[in-house]
Short mmCIF file of N, CA and C and ligand atoms in Angstrom, two decimals:
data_model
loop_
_atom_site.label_atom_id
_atom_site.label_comp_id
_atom_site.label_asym_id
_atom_site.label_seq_id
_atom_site.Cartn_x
_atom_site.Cartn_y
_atom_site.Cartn_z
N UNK A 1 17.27 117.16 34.50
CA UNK A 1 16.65 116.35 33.46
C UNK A 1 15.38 115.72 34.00
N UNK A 2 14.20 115.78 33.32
CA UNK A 2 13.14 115.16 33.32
C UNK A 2 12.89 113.67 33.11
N UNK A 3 12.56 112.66 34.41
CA UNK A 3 11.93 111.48 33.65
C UNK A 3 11.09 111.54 32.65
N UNK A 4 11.28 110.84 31.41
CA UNK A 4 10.38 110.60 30.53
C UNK A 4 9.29 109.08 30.67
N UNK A 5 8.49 109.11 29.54
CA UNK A 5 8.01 107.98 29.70
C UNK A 5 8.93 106.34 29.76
N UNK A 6 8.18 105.19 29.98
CA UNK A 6 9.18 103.73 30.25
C UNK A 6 9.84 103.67 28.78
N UNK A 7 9.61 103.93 27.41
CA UNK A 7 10.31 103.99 26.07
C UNK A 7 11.71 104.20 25.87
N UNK A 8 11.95 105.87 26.96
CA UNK A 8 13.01 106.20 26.93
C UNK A 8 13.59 106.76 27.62
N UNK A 9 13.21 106.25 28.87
CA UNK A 9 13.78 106.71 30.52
C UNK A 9 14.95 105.49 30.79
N UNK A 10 15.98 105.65 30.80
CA UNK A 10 16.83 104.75 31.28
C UNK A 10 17.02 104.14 32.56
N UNK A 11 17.66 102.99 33.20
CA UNK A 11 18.17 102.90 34.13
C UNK A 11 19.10 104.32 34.98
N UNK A 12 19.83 104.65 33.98
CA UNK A 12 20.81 105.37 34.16
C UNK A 12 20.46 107.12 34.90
N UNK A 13 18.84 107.22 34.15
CA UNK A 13 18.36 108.34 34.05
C UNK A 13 17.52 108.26 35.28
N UNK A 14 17.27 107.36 36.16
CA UNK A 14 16.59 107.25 37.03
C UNK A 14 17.45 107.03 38.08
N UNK A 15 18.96 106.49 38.36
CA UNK A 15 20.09 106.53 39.28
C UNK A 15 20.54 108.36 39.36
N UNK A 16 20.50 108.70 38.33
CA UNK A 16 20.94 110.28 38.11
C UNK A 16 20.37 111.24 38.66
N UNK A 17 18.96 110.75 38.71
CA UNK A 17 17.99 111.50 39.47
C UNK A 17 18.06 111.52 40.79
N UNK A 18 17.59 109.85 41.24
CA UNK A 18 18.24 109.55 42.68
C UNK A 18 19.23 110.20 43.40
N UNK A 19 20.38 110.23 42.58
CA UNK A 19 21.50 110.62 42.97
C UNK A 19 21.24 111.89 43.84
N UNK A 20 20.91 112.46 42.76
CA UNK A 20 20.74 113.72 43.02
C UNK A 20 20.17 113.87 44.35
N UNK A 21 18.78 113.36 44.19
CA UNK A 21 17.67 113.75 45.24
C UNK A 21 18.67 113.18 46.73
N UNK A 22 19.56 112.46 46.64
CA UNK A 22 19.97 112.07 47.76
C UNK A 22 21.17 112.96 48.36
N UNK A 23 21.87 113.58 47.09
CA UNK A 23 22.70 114.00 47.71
C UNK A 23 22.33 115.52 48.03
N UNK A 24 21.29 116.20 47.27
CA UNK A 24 20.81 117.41 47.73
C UNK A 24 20.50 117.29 49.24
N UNK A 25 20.02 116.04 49.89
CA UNK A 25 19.62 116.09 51.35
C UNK A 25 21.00 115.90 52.09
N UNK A 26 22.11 115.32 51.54
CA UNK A 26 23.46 114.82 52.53
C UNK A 26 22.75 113.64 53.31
N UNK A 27 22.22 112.94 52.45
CA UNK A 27 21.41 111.38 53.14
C UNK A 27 22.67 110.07 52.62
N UNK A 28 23.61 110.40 51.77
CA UNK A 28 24.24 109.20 51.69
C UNK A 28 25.10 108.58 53.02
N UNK A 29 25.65 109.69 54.55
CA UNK A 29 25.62 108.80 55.11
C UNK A 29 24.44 107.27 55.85
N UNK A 30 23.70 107.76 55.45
CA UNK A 30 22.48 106.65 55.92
C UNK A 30 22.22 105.25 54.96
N UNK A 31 23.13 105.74 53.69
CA UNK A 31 22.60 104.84 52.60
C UNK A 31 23.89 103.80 52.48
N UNK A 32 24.13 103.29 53.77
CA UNK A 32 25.06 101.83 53.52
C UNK A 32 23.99 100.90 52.91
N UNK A 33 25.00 100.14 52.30
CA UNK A 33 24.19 98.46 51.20
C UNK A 33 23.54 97.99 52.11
N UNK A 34 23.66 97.63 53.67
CA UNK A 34 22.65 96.92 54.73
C UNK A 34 21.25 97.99 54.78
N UNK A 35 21.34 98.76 55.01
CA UNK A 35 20.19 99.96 55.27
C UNK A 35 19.38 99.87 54.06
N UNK A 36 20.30 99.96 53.26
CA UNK A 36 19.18 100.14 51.76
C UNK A 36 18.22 98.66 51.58
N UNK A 37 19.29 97.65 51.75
CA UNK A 37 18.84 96.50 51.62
C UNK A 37 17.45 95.78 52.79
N UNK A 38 17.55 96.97 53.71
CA UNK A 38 16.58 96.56 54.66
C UNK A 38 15.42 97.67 54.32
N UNK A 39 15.56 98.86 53.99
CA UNK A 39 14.52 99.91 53.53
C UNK A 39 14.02 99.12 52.45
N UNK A 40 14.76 98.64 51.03
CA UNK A 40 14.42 97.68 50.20
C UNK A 40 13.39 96.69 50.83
N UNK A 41 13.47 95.87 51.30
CA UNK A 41 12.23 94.92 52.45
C UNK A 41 11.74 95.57 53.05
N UNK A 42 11.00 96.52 53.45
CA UNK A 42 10.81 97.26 54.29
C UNK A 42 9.08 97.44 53.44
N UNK A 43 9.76 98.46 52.23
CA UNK A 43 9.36 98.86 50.82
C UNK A 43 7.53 97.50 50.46
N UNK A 44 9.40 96.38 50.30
CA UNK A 44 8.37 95.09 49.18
C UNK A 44 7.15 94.75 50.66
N UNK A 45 7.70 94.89 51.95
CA UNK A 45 6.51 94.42 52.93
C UNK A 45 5.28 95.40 52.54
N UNK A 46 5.42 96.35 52.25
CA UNK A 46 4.46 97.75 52.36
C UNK A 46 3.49 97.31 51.14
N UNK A 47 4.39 96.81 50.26
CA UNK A 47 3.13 96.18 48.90
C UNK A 47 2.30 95.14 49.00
N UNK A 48 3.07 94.35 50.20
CA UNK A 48 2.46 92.87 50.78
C UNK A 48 1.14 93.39 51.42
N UNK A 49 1.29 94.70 52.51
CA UNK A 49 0.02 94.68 53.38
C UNK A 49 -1.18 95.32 52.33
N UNK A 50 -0.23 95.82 51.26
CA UNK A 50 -1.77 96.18 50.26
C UNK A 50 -2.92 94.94 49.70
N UNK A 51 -2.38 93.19 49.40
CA UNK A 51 -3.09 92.88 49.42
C UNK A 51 -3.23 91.58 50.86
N UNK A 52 -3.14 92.03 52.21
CA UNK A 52 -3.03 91.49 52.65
C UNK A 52 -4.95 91.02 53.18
N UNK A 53 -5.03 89.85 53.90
CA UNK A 53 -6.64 89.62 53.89
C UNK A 53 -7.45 89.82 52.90
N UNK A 54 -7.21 89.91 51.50
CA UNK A 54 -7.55 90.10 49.98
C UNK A 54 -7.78 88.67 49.63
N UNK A 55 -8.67 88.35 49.08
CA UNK A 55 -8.76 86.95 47.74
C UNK A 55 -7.23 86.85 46.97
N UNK A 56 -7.18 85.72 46.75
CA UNK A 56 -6.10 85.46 45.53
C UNK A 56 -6.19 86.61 44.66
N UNK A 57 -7.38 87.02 43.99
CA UNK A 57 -7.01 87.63 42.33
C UNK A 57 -7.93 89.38 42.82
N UNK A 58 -6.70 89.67 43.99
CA UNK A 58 -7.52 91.39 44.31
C UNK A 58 -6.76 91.64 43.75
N UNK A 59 -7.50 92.43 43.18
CA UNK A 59 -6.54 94.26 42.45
C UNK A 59 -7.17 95.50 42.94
N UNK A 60 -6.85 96.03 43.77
CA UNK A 60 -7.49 97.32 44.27
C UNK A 60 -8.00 98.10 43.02
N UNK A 61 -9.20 98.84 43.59
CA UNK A 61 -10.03 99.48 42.45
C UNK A 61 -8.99 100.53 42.33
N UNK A 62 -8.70 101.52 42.80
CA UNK A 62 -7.51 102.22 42.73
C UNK A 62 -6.36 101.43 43.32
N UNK A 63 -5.48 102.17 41.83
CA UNK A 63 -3.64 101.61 42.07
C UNK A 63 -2.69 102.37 42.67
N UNK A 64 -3.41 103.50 43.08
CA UNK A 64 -2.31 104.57 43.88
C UNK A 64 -1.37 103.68 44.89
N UNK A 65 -2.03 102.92 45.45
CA UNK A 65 -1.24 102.75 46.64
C UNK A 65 -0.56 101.77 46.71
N UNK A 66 -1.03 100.58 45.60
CA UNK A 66 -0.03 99.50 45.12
C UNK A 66 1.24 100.37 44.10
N UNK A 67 0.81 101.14 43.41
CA UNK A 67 1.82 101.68 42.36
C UNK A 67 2.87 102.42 43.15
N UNK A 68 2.27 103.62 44.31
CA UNK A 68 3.16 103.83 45.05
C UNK A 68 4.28 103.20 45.89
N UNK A 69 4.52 102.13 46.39
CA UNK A 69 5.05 101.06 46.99
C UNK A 69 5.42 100.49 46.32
N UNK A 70 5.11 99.79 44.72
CA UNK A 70 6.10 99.42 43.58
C UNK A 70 7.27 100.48 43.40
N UNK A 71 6.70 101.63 43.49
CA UNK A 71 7.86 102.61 43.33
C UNK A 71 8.70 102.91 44.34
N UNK A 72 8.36 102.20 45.69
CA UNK A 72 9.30 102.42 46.71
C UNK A 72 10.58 101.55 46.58
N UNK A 73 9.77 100.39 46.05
CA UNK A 73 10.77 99.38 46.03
C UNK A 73 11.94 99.52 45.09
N UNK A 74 11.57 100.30 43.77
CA UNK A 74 12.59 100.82 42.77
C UNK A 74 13.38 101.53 43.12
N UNK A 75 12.57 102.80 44.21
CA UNK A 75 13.70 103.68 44.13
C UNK A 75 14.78 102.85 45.39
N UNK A 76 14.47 102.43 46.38
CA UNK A 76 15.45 101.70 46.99
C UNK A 76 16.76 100.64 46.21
N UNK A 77 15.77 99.87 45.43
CA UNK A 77 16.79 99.22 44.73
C UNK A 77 17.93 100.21 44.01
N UNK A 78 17.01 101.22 43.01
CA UNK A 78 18.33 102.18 42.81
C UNK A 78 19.26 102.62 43.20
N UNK A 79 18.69 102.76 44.55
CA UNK A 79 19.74 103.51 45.61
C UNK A 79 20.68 103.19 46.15
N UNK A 80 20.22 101.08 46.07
CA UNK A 80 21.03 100.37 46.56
C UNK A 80 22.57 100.26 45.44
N UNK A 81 21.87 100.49 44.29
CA UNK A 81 22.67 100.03 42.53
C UNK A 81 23.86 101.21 42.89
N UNK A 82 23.26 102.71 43.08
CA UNK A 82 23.86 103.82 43.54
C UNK A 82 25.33 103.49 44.26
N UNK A 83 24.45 103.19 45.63
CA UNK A 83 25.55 102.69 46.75
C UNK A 83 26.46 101.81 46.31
N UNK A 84 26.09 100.96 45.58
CA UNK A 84 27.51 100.01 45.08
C UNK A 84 28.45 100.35 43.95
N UNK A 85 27.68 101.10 43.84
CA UNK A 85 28.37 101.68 42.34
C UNK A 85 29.04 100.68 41.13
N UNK A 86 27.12 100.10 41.40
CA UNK A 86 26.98 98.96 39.96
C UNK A 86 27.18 99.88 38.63
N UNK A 87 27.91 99.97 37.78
CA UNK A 87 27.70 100.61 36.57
C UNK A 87 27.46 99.90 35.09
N UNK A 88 26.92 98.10 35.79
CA UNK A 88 26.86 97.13 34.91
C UNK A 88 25.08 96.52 34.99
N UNK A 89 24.49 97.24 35.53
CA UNK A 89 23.03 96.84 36.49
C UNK A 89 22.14 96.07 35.31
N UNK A 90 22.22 96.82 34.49
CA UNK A 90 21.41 95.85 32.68
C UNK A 90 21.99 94.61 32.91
N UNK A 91 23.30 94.54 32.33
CA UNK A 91 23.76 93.42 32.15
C UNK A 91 23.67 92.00 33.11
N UNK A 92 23.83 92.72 34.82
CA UNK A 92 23.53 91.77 35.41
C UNK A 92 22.32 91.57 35.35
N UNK A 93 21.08 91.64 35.11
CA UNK A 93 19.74 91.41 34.79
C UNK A 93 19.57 90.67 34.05
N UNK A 94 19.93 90.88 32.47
CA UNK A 94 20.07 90.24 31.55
C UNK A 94 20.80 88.95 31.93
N UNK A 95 22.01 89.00 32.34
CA UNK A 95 22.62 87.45 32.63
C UNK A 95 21.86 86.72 33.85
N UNK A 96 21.05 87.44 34.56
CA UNK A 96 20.53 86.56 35.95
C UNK A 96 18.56 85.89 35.08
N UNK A 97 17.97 86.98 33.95
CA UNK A 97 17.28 86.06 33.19
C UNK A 97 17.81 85.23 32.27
N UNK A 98 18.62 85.35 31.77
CA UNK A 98 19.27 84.31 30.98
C UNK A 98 19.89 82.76 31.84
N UNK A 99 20.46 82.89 32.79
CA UNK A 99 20.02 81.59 33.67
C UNK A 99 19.02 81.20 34.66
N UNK A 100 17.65 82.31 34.45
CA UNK A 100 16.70 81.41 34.86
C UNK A 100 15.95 80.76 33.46
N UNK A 101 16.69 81.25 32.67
CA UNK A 101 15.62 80.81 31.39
C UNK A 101 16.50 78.96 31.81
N UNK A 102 17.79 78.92 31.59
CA UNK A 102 18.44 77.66 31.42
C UNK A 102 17.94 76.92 32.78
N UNK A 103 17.48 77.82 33.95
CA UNK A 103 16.98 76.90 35.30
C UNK A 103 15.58 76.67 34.51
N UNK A 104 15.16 76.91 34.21
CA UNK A 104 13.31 76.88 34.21
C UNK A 104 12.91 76.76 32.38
N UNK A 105 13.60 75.55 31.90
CA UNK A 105 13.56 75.69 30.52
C UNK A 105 12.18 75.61 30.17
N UNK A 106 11.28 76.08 29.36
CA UNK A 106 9.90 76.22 28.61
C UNK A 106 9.49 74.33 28.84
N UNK A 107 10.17 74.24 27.99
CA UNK A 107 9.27 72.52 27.97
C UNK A 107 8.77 71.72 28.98
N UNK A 108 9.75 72.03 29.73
CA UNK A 108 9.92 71.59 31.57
C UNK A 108 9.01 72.69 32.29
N UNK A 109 8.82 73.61 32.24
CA UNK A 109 8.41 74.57 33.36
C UNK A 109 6.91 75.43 33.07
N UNK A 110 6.71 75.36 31.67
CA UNK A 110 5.36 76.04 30.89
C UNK A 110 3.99 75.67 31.78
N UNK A 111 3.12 77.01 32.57
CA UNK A 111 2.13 76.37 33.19
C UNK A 111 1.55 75.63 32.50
N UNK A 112 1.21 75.32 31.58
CA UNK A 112 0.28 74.16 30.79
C UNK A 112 0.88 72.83 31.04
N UNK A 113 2.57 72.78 31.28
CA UNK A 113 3.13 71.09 31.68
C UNK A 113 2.67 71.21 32.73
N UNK A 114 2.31 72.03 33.84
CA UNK A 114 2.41 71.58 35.63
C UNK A 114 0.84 70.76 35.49
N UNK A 115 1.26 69.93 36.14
CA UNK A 115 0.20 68.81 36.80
C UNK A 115 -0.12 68.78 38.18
N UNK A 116 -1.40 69.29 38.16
CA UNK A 116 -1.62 69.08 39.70
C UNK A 116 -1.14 67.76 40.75
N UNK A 117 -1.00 68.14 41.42
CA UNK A 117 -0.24 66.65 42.38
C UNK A 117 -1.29 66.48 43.86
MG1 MG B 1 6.29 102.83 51.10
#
């Protein structure tokens, strides 16, 4: 199966893939939750050195190499979702924004309330 565009590519459809690609190599012994979770950081550092010594508001003229490294970090996380054999991964999302909405309520937290200090 083909990824499609973000409309109608699932979570599910992108673990399936993974899957695959991982187990065609016989790489799941390598893929304990610590390993992934450190390839995972590994990943988000690799996006860090893209704007590292950059101004606050760089955006590289080309996104290859930030977009690439966003995508490292996905497919790790997947891999990690894989390895645990989350089959609830939406939902926990959904419930972990739903209590930052109740940590960080609008009225209280909206950049327009913050006051410089
Ligand atoms: Mg990378």
């Amino acid at each position: 199966m083909e990824l499609q565009n973000d409309s109608i590519t699932t979570i599910m459809d992108f673990r399936n893939k993974l899957k695959k690609f991982v187990d065609d190599r016989n790489w799941n012994q390598y893929h304990s939750p610590k390993s992934l979770a450190i390839a995972l950081n590994i990943e988000a550092s690799e996006l860090l050195e893209v704007f590292l010594f950059q101004p606050d508001d760089f955006i590289p003229k080309n996104l290859d190499s930030l977009t690439d490294e966003m995508a490292d970090v996905f497919i790790y996380l997947m891999n990690l979702v894989n390895a645990l054999k989350l089959d609830n991964f939406s939902e926990i999302i959904k419930q972990k924004i739903e209590r930052n909405a109740i940590k960080y309520p609008i009225k209280e937290f909206s950049a327009k309330n913050y006051k410089k200090q």
